[in-house]
Coordinates of C-alpha atoms and ligand atoms in Angstrom, one line a residue:
X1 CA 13.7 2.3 18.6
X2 CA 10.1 1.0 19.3
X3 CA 9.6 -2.9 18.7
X4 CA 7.8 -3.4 15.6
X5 CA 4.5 -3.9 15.4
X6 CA 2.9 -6.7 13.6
X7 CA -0.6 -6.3 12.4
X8 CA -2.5 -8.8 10.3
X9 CA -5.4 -7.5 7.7
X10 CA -8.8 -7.2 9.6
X11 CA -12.1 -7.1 7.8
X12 CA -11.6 -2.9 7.8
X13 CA -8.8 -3.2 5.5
X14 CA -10.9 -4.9 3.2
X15 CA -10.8 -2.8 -0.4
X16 CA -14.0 -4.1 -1.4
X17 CA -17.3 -6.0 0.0
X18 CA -19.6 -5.8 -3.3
X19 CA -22.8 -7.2 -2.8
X20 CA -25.2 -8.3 -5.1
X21 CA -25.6 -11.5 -7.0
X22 CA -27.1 -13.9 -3.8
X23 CA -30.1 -15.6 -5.7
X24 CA -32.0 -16.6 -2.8
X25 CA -36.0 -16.1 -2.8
X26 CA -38.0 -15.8 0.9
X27 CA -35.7 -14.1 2.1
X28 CA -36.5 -11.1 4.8
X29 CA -33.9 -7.9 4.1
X30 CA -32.3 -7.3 7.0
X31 CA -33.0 -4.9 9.3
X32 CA -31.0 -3.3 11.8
X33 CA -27.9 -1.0 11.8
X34 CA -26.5 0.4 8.4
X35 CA -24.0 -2.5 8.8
X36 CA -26.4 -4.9 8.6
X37 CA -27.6 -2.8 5.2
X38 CA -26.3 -5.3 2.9
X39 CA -26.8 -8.8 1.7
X40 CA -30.3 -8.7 1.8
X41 CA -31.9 -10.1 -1.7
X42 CA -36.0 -10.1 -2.6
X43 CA -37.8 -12.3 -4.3
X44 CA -39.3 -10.2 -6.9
X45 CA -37.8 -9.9 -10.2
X46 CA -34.7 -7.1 -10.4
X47 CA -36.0 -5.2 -12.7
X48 CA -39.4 -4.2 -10.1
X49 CA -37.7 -4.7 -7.0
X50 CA -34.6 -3.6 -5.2
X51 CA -31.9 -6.3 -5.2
X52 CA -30.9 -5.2 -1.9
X53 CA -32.2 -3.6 0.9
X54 CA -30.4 -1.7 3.9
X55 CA -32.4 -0.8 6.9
X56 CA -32.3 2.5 5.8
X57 CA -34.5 3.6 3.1
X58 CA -31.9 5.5 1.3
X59 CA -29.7 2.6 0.9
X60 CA -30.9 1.1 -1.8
X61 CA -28.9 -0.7 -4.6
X62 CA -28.0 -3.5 -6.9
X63 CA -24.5 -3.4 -5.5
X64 CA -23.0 -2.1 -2.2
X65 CA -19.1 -0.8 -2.3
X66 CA -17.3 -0.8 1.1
X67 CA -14.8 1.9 0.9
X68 CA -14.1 4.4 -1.4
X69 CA -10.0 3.2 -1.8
X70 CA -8.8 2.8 -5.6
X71 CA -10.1 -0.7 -5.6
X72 CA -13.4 0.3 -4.7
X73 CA -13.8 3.1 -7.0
X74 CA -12.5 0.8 -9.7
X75 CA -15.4 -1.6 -9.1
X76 CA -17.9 0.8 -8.7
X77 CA -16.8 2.2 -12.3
X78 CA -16.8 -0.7 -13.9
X79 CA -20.3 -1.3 -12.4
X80 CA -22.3 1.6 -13.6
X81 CA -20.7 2.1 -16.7
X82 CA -22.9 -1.6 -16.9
X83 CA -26.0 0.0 -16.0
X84 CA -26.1 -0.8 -12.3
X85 CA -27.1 0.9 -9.4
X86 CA -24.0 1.1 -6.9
X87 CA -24.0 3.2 -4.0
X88 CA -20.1 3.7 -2.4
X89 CA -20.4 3.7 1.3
X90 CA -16.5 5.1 2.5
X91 CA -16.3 5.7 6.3
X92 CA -13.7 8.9 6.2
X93 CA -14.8 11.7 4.7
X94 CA -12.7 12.0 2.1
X95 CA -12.3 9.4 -0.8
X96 CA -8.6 7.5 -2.0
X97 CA -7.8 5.4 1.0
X98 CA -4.2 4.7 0.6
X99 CA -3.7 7.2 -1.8
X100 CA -3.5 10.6 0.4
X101 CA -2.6 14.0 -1.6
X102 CA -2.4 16.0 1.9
X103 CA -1.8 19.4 2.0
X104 CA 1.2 20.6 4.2
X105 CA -0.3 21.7 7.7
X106 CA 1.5 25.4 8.2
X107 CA 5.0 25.4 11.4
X108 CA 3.7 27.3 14.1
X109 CA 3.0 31.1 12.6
X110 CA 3.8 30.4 9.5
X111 CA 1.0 30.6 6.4
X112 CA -1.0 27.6 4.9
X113 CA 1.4 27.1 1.4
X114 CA -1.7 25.0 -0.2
X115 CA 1.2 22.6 -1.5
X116 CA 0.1 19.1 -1.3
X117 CA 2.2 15.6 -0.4
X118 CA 1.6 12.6 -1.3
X119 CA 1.4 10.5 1.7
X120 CA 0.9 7.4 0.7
X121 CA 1.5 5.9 -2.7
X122 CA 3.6 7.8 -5.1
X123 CA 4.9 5.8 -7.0
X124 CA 3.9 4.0 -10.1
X125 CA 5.6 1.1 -10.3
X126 CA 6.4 -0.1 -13.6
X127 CA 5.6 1.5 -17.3
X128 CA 4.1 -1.0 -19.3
X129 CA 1.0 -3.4 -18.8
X130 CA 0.1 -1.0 -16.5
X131 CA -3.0 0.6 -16.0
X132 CA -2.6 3.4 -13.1
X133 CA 0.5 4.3 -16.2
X134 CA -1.8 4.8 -18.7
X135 CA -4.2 6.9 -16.4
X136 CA -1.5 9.0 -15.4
X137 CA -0.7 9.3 -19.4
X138 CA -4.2 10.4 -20.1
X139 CA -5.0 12.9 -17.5
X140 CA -1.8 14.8 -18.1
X141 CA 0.0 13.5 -15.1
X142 CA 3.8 14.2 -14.7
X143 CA 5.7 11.3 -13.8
X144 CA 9.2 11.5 -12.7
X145 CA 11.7 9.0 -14.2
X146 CA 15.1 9.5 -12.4
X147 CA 18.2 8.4 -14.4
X148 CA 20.4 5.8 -13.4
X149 CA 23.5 8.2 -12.5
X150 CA 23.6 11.7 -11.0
X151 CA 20.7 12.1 -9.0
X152 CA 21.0 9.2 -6.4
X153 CA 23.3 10.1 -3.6
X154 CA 24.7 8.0 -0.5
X155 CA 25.7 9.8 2.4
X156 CA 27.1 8.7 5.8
X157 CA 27.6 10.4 8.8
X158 CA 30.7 11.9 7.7
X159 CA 28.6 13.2 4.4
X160 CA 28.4 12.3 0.9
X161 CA 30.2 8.6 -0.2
X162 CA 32.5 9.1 -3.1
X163 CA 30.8 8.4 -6.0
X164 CA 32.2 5.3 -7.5
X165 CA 31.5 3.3 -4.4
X166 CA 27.9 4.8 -4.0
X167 CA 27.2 3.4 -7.4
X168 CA 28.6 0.5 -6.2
X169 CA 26.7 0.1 -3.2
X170 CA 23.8 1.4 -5.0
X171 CA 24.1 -1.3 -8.0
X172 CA 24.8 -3.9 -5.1
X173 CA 21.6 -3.2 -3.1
X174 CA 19.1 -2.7 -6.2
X175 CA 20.4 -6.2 -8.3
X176 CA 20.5 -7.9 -5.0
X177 CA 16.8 -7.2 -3.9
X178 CA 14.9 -6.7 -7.5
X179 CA 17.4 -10.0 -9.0
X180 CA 19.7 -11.8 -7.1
X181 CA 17.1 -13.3 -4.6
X182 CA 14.3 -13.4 -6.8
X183 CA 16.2 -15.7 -8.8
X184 CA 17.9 -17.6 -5.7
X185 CA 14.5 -18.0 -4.5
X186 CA 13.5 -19.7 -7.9
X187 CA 16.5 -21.6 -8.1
X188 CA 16.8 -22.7 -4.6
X189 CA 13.6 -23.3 -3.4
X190 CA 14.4 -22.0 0.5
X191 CA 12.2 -23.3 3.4
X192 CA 9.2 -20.9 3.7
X193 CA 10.1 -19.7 7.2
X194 CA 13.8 -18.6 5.6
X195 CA 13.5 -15.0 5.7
X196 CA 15.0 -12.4 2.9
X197 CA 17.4 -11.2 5.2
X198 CA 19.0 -14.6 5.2
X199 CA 19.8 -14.3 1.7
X200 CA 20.2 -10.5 1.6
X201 CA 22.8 -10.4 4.5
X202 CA 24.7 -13.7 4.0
X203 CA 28.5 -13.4 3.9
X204 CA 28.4 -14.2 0.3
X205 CA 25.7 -12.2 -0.6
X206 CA 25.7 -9.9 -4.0
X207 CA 25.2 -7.0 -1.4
X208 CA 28.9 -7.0 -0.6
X209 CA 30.2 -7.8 -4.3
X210 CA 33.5 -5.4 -5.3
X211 CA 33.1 -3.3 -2.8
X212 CA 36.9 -3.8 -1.4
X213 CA 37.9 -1.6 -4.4
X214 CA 41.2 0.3 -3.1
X215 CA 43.9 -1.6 -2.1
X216 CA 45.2 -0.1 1.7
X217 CA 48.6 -0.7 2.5
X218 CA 48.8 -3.6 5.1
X219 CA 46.2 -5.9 6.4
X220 CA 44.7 -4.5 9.2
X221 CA 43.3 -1.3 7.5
X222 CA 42.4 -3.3 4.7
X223 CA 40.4 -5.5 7.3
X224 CA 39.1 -2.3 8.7
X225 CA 37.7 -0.7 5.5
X226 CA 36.5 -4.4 4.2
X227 CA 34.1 -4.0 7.4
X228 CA 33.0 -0.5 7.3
X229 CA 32.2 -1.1 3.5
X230 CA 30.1 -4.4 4.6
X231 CA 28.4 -2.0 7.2
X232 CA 27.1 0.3 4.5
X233 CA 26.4 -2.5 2.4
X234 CA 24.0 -3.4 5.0
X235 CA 23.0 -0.3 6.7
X236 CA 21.5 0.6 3.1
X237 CA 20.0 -2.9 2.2
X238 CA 17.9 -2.5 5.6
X239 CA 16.6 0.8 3.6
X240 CA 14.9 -1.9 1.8
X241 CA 12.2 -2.4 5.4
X242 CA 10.2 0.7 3.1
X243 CA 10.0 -0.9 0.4
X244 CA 8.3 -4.3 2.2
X245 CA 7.0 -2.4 5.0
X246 CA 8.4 -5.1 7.0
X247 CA 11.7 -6.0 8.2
X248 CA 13.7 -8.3 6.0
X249 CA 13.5 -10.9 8.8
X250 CA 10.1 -11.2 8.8
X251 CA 9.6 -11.4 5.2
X252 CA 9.6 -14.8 3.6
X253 CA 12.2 -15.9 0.8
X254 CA 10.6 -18.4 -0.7
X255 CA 7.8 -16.1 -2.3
X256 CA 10.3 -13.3 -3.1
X257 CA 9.6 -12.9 -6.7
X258 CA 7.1 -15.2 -7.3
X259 CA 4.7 -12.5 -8.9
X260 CA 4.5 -11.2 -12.3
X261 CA 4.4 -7.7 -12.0
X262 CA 4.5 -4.7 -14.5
X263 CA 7.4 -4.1 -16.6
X264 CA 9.7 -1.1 -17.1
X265 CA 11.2 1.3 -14.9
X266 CA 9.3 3.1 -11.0
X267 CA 8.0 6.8 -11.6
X268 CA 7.0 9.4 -9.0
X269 CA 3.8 11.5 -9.7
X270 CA 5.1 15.3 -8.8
X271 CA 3.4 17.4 -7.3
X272 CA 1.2 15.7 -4.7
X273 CA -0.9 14.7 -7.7
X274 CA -2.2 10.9 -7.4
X275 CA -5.6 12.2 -5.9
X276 CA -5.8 13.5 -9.5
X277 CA -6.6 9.3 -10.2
X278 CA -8.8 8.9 -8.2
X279 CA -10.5 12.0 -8.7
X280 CA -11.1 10.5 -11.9
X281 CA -12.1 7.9 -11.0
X282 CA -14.8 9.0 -8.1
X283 CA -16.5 11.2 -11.4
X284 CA -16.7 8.3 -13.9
X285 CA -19.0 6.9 -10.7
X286 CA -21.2 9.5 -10.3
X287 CA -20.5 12.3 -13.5
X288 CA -23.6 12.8 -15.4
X289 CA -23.0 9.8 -17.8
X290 CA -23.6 7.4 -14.8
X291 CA -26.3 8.7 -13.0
X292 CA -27.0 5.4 -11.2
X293 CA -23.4 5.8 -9.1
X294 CA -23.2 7.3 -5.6
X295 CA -20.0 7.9 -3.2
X296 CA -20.8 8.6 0.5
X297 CA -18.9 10.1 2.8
X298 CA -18.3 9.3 6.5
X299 CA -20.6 5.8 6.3
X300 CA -18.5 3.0 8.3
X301 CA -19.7 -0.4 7.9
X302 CA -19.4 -2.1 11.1
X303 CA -21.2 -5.3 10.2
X304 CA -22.0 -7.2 7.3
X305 CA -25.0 -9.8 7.5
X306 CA -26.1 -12.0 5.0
X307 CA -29.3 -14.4 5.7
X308 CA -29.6 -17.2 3.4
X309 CA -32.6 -19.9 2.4
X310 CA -30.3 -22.6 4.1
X311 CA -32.0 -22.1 7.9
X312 CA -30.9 -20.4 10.7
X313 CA -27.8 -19.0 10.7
X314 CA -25.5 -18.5 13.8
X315 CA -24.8 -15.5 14.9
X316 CA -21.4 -14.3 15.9
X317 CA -20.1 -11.5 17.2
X318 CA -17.6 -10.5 14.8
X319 CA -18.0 -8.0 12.1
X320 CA -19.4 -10.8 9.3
X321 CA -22.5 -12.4 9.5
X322 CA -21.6 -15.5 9.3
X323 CA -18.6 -15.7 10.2
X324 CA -15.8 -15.6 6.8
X325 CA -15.3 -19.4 5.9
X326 CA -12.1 -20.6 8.0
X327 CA -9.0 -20.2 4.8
X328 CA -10.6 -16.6 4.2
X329 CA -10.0 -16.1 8.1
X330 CA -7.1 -17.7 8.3
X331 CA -5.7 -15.7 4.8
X332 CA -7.2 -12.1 7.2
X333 CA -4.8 -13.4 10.1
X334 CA -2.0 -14.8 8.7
X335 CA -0.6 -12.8 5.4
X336 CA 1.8 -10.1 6.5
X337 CA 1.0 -5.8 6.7
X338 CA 4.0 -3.2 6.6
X339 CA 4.4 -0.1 7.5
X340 CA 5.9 2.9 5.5
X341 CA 5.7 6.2 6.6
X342 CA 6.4 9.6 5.9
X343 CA 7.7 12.9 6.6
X344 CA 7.4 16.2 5.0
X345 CA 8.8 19.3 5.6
X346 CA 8.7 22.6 3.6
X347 CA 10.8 25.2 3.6
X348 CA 10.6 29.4 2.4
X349 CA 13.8 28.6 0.0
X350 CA 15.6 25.6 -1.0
X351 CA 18.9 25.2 0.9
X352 CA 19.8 22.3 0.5
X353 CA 22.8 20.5 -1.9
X354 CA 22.0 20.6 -5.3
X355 CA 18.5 21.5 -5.0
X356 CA 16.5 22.6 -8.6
X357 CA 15.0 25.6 -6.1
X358 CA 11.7 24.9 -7.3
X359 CA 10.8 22.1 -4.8
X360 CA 10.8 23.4 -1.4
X361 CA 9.9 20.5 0.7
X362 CA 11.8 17.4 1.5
X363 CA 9.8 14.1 2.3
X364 CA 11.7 11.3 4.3
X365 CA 10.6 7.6 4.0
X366 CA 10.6 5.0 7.1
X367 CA 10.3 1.6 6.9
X368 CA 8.5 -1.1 9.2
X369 CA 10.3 -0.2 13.3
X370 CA 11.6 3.0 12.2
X371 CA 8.3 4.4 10.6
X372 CA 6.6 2.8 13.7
X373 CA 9.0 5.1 16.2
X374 CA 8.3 7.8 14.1
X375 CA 4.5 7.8 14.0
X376 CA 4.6 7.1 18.0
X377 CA 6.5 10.3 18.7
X378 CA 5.4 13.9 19.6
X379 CA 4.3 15.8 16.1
X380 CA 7.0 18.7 17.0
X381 CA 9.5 16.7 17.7
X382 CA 9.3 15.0 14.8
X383 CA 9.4 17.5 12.7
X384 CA 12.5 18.9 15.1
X385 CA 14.5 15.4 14.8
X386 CA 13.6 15.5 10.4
X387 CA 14.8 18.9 10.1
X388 CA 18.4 18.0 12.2
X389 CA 19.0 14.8 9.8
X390 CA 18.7 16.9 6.8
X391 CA 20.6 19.8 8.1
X392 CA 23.5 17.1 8.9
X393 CA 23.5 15.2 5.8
X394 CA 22.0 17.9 3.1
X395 CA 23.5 21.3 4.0
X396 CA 25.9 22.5 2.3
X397 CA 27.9 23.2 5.4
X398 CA 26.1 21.8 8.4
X399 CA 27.8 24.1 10.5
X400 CA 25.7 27.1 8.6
X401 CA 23.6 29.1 11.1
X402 CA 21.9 30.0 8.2
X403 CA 19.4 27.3 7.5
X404 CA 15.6 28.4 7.8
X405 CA 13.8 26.5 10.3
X406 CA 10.4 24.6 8.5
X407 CA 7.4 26.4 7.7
X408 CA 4.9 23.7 6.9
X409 CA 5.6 20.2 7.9
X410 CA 3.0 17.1 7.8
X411 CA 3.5 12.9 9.1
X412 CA 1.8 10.4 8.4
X413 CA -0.3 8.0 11.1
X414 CA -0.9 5.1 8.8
X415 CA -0.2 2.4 12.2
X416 CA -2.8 3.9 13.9
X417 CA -5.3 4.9 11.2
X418 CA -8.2 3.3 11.9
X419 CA -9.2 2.6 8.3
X420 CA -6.0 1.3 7.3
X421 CA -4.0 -0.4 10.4
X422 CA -0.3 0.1 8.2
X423 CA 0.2 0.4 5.0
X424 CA 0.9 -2.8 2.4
X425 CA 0.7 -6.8 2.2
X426 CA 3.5 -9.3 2.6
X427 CA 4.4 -12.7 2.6
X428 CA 6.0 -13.2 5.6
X429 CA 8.6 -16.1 6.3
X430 CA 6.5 -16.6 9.8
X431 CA 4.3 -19.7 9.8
X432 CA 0.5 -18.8 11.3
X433 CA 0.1 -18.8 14.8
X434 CA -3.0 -21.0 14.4
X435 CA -2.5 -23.5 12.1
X436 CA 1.2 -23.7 12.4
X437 CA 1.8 -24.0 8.3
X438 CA 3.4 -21.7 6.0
X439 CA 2.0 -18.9 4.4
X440 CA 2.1 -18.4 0.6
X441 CA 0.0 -16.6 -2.0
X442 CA -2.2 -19.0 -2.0
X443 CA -3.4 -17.1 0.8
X444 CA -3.8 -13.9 -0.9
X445 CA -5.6 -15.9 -4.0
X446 CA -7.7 -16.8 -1.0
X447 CA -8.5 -13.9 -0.6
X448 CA -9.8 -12.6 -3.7
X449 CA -12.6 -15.3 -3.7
X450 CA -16.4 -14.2 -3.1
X451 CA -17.9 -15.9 -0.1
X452 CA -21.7 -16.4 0.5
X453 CA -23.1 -17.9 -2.8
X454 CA -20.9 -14.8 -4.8
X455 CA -23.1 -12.4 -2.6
X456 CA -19.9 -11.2 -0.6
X457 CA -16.4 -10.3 -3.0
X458 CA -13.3 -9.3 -1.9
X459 CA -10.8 -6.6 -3.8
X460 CA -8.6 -4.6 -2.5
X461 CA -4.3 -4.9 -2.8
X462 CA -4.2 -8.0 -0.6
X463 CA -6.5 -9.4 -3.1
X464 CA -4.3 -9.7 -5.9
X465 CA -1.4 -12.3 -5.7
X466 CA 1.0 -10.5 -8.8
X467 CA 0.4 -7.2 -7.7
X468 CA -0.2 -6.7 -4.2
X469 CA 0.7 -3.5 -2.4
X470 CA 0.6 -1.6 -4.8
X471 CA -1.6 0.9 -6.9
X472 CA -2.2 -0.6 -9.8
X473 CA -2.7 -4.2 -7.9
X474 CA -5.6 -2.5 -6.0
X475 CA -7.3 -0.9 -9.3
X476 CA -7.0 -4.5 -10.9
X477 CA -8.9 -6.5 -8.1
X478 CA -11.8 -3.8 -8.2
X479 CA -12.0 -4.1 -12.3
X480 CA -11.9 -8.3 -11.4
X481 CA -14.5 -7.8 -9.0
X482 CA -16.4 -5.2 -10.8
X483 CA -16.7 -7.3 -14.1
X484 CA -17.4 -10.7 -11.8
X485 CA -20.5 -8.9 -10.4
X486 CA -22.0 -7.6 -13.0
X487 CA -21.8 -11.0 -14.6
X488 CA -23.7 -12.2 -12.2
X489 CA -26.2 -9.7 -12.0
X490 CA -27.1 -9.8 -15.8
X491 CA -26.8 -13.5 -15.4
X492 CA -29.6 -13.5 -12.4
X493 CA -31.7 -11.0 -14.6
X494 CA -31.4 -13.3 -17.5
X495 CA -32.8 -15.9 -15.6
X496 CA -29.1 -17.8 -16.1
X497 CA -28.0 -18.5 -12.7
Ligands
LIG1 C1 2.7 5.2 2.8 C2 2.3 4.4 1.6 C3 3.1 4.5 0.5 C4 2.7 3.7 -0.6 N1 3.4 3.8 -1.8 C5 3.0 3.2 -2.9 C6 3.6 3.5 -4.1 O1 4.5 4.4 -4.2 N2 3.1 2.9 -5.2 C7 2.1 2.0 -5.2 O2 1.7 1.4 -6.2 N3 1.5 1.7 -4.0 C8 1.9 2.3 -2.9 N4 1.3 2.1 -1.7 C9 0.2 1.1 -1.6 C10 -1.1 1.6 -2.2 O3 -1.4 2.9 -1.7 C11 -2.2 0.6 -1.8 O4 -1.9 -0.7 -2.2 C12 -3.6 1.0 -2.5 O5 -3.8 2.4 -2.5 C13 -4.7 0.2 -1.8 O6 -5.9 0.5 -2.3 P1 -7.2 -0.4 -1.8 O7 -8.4 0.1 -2.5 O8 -6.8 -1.8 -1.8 O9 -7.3 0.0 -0.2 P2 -7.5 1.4 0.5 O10 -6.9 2.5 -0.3 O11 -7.1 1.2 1.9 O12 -9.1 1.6 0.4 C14 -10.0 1.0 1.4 C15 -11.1 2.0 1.7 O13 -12.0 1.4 2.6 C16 -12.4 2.4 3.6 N5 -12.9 1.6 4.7 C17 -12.2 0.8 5.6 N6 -13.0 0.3 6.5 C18 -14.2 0.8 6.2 C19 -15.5 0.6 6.8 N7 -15.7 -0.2 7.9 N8 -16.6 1.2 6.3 C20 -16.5 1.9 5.2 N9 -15.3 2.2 4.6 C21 -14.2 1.6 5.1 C22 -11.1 3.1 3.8 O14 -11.3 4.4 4.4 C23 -10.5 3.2 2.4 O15 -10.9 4.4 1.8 C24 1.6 2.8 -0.6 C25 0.8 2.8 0.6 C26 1.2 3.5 1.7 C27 0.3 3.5 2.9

């Protein structure tokens, strides 16, 4: 298995770089390459004269949105529906970031199905106080809820675990990670370089509660069947690397928990459907109703400059201009990025155990090392080694010759992307390299604050210290951000500022 990968967020994961509300006067716009476009503000009065200027003519706005990702869309929404001019500058060419509703690429001869996977979030974590919920609700959605018993199996390499101890080991993994450290964390107040595998994996730990359930004859089998039970304990609580992106020794303790996040039980949109929120979104930016809201496609922002009233201002060669104060660069390099990734295959029929025969394609999830192996290898033989696990641990009878070979299959390249680098935020229990402290969401809070007089704000997942790495964390920095800039702007045209 490949080494993990460690990657810290760089300004290109950066949801959201909204421009708008410097109040400087004498200022020259700057001029140079589109990624110098923004920052630029003119003296005249709003209302005759651009805010901003690019140095290309057809960049002109009160507010610039870097990247077209939920948060993004979510600020730009909130921003024209308040009567501002927003252009959305995304550098793929297609709009969602982290939310990917892919269709399945065709197996070699085989016909283009049209079905599509979701390839990065599908989840919606959490029913109430959240608003990615209540979108799903409105545009008709489906959301799948599964119940607590029947349709969550546990198999091994000899096949499917008798049910009683897979709910056992099932109960075991899911109080220990969503309760039992959380509340150890609070209680306990661990060092911040303590990692959650500490807790998680401790001899005592909840993981390994009741599991010794049969009572085997003499000591040594019982000693036997005590370990392999620990072993699947923990082969299934390192499952828990996709859920963090990161493995459990890298991810600190001490925060585990600390946010308040949605209530109520983890959906899955069917159907390869999430793009259908964005979609929304995207047209509430530029529908007929908001005619001052514009998405472009395939515009990277290399460089963001900003000249100020205050004098001369160094120049630097990274990608802000000036550089990001030092916590906002330290927050960049020091707060944690996991990895998930996926793979889809589809099939012409549904062979597999238990299968409703209407879904025809089985997607696999890989945390942190295993997802990084994954996304390293040959496409083929991916798709070859996916198909063999599922014929060993879903057939019916793996011995069948009778099991079709994919016709579609798709994998995600989220490490490599280059408008992602990996997939979510953590908190990891590694101090920074630079500074040698801990970090903590204070770094995330970091984060979220506007640099450059308010001229410069950040949303984006990693921006939101309750709800990062996830969904509805993203849309709620772009509505904070959103809402903050339009303040300013009608503050600056009321004179207020
Ligand atoms: C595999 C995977 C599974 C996930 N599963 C879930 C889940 O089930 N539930 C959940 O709630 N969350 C999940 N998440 C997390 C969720 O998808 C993200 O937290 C959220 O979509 C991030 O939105 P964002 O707007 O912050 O960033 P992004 O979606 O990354 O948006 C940033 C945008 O900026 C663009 N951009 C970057 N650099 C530039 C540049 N230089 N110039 C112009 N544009 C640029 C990017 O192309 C992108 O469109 C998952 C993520 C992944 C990868």
């Amino acid at each position: 298995m490949a080494e993990p990968v460690k990657k810290t967020l760089t300004s290109a994961q950066t949801g959201l770089l909204s421009v708008g509300t410097a109040a400087h006067t004498n200022v020259k716009p700057a001029v140079s390459t589109i990624a110098d476009a923004v920052g630029s503000t003119s003296s005249q009065p709003l209302s005759t004269s651009p805010h901003l200027r690019a140095n290309r003519p057809d960049i002109d706005a009160d507010v610039i949105v870097i990247g077209a990702g939920i948060s993004g869309l979510a600020a730009a929404k909130e921003l024209v529906q308040k009567g501002n001019k927003v252009i959305v500058l995304e550098a793929r060419d297609r709009i969602g970031g982290r939310i990917d509703s892919r269709a399945i690429s065709p197996q070699h001869g085989h016909e283009e199905s049209g079905v599509r996977i979701d390839m990065g979030a599908s989840f919606i974590h959490g029913k109430y106080d959240n608003p990615i919920y209540d979108l799903a609700q409105d545009l008709g959605i489906s959301v799948h809820y599964s119940s607590p018993e029947g349709e969550i199996r546990i198999l091994d390499a000899d096949g499917q675990i008798e049910k009683d101890i897979a709910n056992r080991l099932g109960f075991n993994v899911s109080h220990t990670f969503f309760d039992a450290s959380r509340s150890y964390a609070q209680n306990n107040d661990p060092s911040p370089s303590d990692s959650l595998a500490s807790y998680v994996f401790a001899d005592d730990s909840p993981l390994f509660d009741g599991l010794d359930q049969h009572e085997p004859a003499d000591a040594t089998t019982r000693e036997q069947e005590s370990a392999n039970m620990r072993w699947k304990a923990k082969t299934l609580g390192r499952s828990f690397s996709g859920w963090t992106g990161a493995d459990l020794e890298d991810v600190a303790l001490k925060w585990w928990g600390f946010e308040r996040d949605t209530m109520g039980p983890d959906g899955m949109v069917t159907g390869g459907s999430y793009y259908k929120v964005v979609d929304h979104l995207a047209k509430l930016v530029t529908g007929p109703a908001t005619p001052k809201g514009e998405i472009r496609l395939g515009e990277k922002v290399d460089k963001i400059r900003w000249d100020s009233d205050r004098g001369v201002l160094q120049r630097r060669p990274p990608a802000f201009e000036p550089a990001l104060p030092p916590r906002k660069q330290r927050a960049i390099r020091a707060l944690g990025y996991g990895l998930l990734s996926k793979i889809a295959l589809r099939y012409d029929k549904a062979w597999w155990k238990d299968s409703d025969k209407a879904t025809r394609q089985l997607v696999m999830f890989l945390g942190a090392d295993y997802g990084q192996a994954m996304e390293q290898a040959d496409h083929d033989e991916c798709v070859q080694w996916a198909h063999t696990l599922f014929k060993r641990y879903l057939s019916p009878d793996p011995s069948s010759t009778d099991i079709p070979t994919p016709i579609g299959a798709i994998a995600s390249s989220w490490s490599t992307d280059p408008y992602s680098f990996n997939s979510y935020t953590y908190i990891p229990s590694k101090a920074d390299n630079s500074d040698g402290l801990p970090v903590t969401p204070l770094d995330i809070a970091e984060f979220a604050v506007p640099v450059w007089d308010g001229a410069l704000g950040f949303a984006g997942e990693h921006t939101h210290s309750d709800r990062y790495a996830s969904v509805h964390g993203a849309y709620e920095s772009g509505i904070r951000e959103g809402k903050r800039v339009a303040i300013a702007l009608d503050m600056k045209k009321r004179g207020e500022e």
